[in-house]
PDB file of C-alpha atoms in Angstrom:
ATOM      1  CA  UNK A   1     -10.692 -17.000  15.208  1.00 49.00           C
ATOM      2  CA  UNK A   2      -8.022 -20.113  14.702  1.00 48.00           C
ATOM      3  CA  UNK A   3      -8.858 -19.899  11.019  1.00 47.00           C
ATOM      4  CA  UNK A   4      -8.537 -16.236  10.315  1.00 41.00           C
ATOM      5  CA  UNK A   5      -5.349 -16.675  11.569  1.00 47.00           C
ATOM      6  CA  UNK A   6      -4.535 -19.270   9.403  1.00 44.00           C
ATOM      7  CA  UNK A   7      -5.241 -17.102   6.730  1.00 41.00           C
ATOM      8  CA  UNK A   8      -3.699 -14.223   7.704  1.00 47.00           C
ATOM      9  CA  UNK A   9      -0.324 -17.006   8.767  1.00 43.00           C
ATOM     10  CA  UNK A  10      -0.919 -18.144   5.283  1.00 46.00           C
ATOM     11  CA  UNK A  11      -1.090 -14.847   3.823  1.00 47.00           C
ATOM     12  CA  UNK A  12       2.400 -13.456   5.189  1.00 50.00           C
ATOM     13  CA  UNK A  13       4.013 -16.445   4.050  1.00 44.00           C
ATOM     14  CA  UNK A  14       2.282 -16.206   0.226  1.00 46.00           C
ATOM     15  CA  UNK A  15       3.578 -12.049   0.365  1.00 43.00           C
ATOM     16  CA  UNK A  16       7.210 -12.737   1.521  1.00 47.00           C
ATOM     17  CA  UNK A  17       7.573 -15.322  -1.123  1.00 46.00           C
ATOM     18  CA  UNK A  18       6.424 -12.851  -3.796  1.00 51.00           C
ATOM     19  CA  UNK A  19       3.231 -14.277  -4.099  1.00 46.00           C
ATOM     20  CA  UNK A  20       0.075 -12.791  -4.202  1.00 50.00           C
ATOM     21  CA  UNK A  21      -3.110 -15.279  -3.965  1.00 42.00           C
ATOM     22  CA  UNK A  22      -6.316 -14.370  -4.349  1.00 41.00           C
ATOM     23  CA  UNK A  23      -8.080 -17.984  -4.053  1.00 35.00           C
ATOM     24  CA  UNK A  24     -11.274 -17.346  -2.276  1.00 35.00           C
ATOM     25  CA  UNK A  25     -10.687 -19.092   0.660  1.00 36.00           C
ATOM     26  CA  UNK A  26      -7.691 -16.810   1.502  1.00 40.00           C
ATOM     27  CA  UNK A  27      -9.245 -13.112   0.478  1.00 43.00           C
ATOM     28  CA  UNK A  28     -10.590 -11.975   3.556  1.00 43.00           C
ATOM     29  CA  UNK A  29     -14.205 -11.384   3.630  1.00 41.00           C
ATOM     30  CA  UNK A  30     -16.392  -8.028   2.826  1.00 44.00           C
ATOM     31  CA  UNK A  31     -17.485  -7.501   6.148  1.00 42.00           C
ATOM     32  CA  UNK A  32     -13.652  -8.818   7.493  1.00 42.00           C
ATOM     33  CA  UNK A  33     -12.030  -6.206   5.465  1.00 41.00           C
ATOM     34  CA  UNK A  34     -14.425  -3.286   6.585  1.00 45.00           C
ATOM     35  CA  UNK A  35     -13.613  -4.035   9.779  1.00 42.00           C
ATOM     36  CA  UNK A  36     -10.045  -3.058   9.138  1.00 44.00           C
ATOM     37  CA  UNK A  37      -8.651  -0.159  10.819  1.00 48.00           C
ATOM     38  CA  UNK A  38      -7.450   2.511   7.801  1.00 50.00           C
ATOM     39  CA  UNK A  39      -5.373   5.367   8.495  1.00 45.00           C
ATOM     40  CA  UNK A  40      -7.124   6.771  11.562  1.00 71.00           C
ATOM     41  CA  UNK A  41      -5.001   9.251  13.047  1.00 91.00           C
ATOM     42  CA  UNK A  42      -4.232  12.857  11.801  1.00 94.00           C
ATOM     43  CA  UNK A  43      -0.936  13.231  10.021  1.00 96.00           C
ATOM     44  CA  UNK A  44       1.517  15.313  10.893  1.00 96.00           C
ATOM     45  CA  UNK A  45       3.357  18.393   8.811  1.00 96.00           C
ATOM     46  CA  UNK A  46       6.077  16.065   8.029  1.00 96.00           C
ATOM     47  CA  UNK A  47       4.125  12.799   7.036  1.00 97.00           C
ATOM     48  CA  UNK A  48       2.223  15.706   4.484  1.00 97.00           C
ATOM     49  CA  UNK A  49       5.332  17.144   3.130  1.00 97.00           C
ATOM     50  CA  UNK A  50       6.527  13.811   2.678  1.00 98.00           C
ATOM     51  CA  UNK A  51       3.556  12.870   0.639  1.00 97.00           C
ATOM     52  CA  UNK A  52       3.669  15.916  -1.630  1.00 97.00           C
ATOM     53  CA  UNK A  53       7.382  15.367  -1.998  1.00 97.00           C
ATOM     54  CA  UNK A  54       6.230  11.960  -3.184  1.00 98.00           C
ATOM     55  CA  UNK A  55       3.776  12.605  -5.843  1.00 97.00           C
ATOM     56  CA  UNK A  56       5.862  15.796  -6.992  1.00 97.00           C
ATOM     57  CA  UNK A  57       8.417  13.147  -7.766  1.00 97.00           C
ATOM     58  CA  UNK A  58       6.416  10.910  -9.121  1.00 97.00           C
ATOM     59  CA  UNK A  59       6.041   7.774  -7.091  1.00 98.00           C
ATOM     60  CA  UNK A  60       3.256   5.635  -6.981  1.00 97.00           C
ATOM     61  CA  UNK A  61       1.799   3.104  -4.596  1.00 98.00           C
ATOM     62  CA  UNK A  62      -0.524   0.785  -5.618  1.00 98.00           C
ATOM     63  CA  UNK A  63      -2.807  -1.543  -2.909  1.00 98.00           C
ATOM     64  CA  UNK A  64      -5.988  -3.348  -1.990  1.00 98.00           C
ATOM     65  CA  UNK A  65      -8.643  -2.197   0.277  1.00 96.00           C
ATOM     66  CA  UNK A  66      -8.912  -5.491   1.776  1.00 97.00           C
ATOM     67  CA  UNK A  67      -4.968  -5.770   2.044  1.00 97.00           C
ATOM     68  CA  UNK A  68      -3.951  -5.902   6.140  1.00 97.00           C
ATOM     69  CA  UNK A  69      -0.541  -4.331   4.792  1.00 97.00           C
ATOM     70  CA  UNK A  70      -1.741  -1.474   2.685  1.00 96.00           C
ATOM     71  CA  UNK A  71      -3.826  -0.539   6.396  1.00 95.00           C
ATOM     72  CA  UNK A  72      -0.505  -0.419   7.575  1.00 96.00           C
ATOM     73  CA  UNK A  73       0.975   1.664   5.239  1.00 96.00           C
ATOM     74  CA  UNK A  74      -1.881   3.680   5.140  1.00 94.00           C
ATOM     75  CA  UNK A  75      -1.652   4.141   9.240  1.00 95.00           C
ATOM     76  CA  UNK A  76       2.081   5.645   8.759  1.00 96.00           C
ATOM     77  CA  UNK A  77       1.042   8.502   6.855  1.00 96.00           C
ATOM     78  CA  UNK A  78      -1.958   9.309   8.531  1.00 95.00           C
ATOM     79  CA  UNK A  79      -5.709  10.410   7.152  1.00 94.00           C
ATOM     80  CA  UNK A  80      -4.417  13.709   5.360  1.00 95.00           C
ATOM     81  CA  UNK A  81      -1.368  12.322   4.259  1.00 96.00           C
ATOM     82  CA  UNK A  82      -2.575   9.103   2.554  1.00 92.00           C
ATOM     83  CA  UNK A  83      -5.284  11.299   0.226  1.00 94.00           C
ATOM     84  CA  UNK A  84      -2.411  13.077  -1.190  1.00 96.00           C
ATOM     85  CA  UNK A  85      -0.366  10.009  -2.142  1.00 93.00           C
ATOM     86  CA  UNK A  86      -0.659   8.603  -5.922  1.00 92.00           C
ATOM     87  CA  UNK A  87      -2.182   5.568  -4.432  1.00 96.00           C
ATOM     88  CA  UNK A  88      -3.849   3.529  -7.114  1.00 97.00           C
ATOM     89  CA  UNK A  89      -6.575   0.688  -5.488  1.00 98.00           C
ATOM     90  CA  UNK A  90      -6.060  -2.003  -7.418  1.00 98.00           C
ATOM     91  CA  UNK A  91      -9.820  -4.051  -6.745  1.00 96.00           C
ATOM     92  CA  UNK A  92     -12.782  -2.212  -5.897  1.00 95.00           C
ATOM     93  CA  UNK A  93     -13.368  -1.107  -9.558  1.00 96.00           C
ATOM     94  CA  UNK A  94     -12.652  -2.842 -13.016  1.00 97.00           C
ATOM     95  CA  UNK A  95     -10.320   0.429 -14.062  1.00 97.00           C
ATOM     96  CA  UNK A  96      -8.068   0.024 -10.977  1.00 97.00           C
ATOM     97  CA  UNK A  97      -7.663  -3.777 -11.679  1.00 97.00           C
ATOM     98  CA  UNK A  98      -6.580  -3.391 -15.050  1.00 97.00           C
ATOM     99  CA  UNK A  99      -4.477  -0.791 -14.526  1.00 97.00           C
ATOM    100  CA  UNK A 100      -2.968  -2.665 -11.910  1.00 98.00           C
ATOM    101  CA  UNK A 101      -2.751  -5.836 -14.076  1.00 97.00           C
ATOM    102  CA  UNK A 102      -0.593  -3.581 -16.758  1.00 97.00           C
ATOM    103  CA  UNK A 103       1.685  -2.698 -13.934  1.00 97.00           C
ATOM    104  CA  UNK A 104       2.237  -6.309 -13.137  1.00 97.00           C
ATOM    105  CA  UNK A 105       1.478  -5.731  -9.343  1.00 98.00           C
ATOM    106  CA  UNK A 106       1.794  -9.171  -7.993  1.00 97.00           C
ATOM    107  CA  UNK A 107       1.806  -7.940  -4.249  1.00 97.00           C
ATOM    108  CA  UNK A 108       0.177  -5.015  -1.911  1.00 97.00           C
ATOM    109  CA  UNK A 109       1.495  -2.752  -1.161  1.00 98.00           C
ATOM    110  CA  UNK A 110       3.902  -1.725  -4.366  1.00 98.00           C
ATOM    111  CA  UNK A 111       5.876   1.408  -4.272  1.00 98.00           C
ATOM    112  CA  UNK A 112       7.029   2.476  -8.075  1.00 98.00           C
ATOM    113  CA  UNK A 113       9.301   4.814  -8.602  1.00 97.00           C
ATOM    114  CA  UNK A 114      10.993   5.742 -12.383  1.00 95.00           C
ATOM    115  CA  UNK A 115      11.948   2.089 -12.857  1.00 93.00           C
ATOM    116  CA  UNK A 116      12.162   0.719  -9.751  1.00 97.00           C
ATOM    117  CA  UNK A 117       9.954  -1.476  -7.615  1.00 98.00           C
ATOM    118  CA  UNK A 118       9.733  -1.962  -3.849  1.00 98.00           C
ATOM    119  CA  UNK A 119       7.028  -4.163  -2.460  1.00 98.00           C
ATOM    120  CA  UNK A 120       5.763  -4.170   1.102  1.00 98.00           C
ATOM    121  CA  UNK A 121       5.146  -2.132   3.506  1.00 98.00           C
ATOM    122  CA  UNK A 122       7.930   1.014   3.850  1.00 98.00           C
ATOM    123  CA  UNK A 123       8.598   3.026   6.287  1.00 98.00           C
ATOM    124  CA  UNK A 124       8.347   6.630   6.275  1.00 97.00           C
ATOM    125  CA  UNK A 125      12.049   7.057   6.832  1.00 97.00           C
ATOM    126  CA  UNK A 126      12.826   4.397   3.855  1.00 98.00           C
ATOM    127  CA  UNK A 127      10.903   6.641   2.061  1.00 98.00           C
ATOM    128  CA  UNK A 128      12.620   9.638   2.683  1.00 98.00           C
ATOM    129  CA  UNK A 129      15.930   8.021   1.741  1.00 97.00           C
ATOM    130  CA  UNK A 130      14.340   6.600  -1.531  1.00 98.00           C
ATOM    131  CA  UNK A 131      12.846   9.969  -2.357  1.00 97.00           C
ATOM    132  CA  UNK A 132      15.480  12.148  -1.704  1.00 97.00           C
ATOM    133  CA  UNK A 133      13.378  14.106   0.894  1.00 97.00           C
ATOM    134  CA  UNK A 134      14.469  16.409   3.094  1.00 92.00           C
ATOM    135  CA  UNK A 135      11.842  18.566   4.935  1.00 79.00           C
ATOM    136  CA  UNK A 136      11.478  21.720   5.173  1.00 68.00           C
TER     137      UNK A 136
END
């Protein structure tokens, strides 16, 4: 237990320096990552507006299946709301890792939007102030 949280210590200090490692010892397992909790809970009208408002406007968030972070993110939209965000997985097939390469994606998640970049986790209401959204 000490040394997954080592890794995960060691992980948050790689991502808020801008870095994004992938050394072996640091990627968290197969069976670790499955074990992460993704978006479990059912979204809300709002969370799904917000993600049609996104892709209508053409945002896109790329991430990692195994990223702790992009569970986060994935948890504040909710199960219905997270399959209709342009969310690009960036290693689970070789398409999704070069795309992501092109991109120049150095952390998880990344929020692109026209020609701006936000990395990290964001919050729903950062998002709605980026986006321009306003509900219905």
């Amino acid at each position: 237990m000490a040394g997954l949280r080592s890794v995960q210590v060691i992980g948050r200090l790689a991502l808020s320096l801008g870095l994004l490692i992938t050394t072996p010892a640091l990627v968290p397992s197969a069976q670790a990552a499955e074990e992460q909790p993704a978006a479990a809970s059912a979204s809300t009208t709002r969370q799904k507006q917000l993600a049609k408002h996104l892709q209508s406007q053409g945002f896109l968030v790329y991430g990692a299946w195994w990223c702790p972070h992009c569970n986060t993110q994935k948890e504040l939209f909710g199960v219905e709301a997270m399959e209709l965000l342009p969310y690009v997985e960036c290693d689970k097939e070789e398409e999704g890792r070069k795309r992501c390469m092109a991109a120049k994606v150095r952390a998880y998640p990344t929020w692109d939007y026209k020609e701006e970049r936000r990395e990290g986790v964001m919050t729903l209401e950062e998002l709605e102030v980026w986006s321009g959204f306003q509900g219905s």
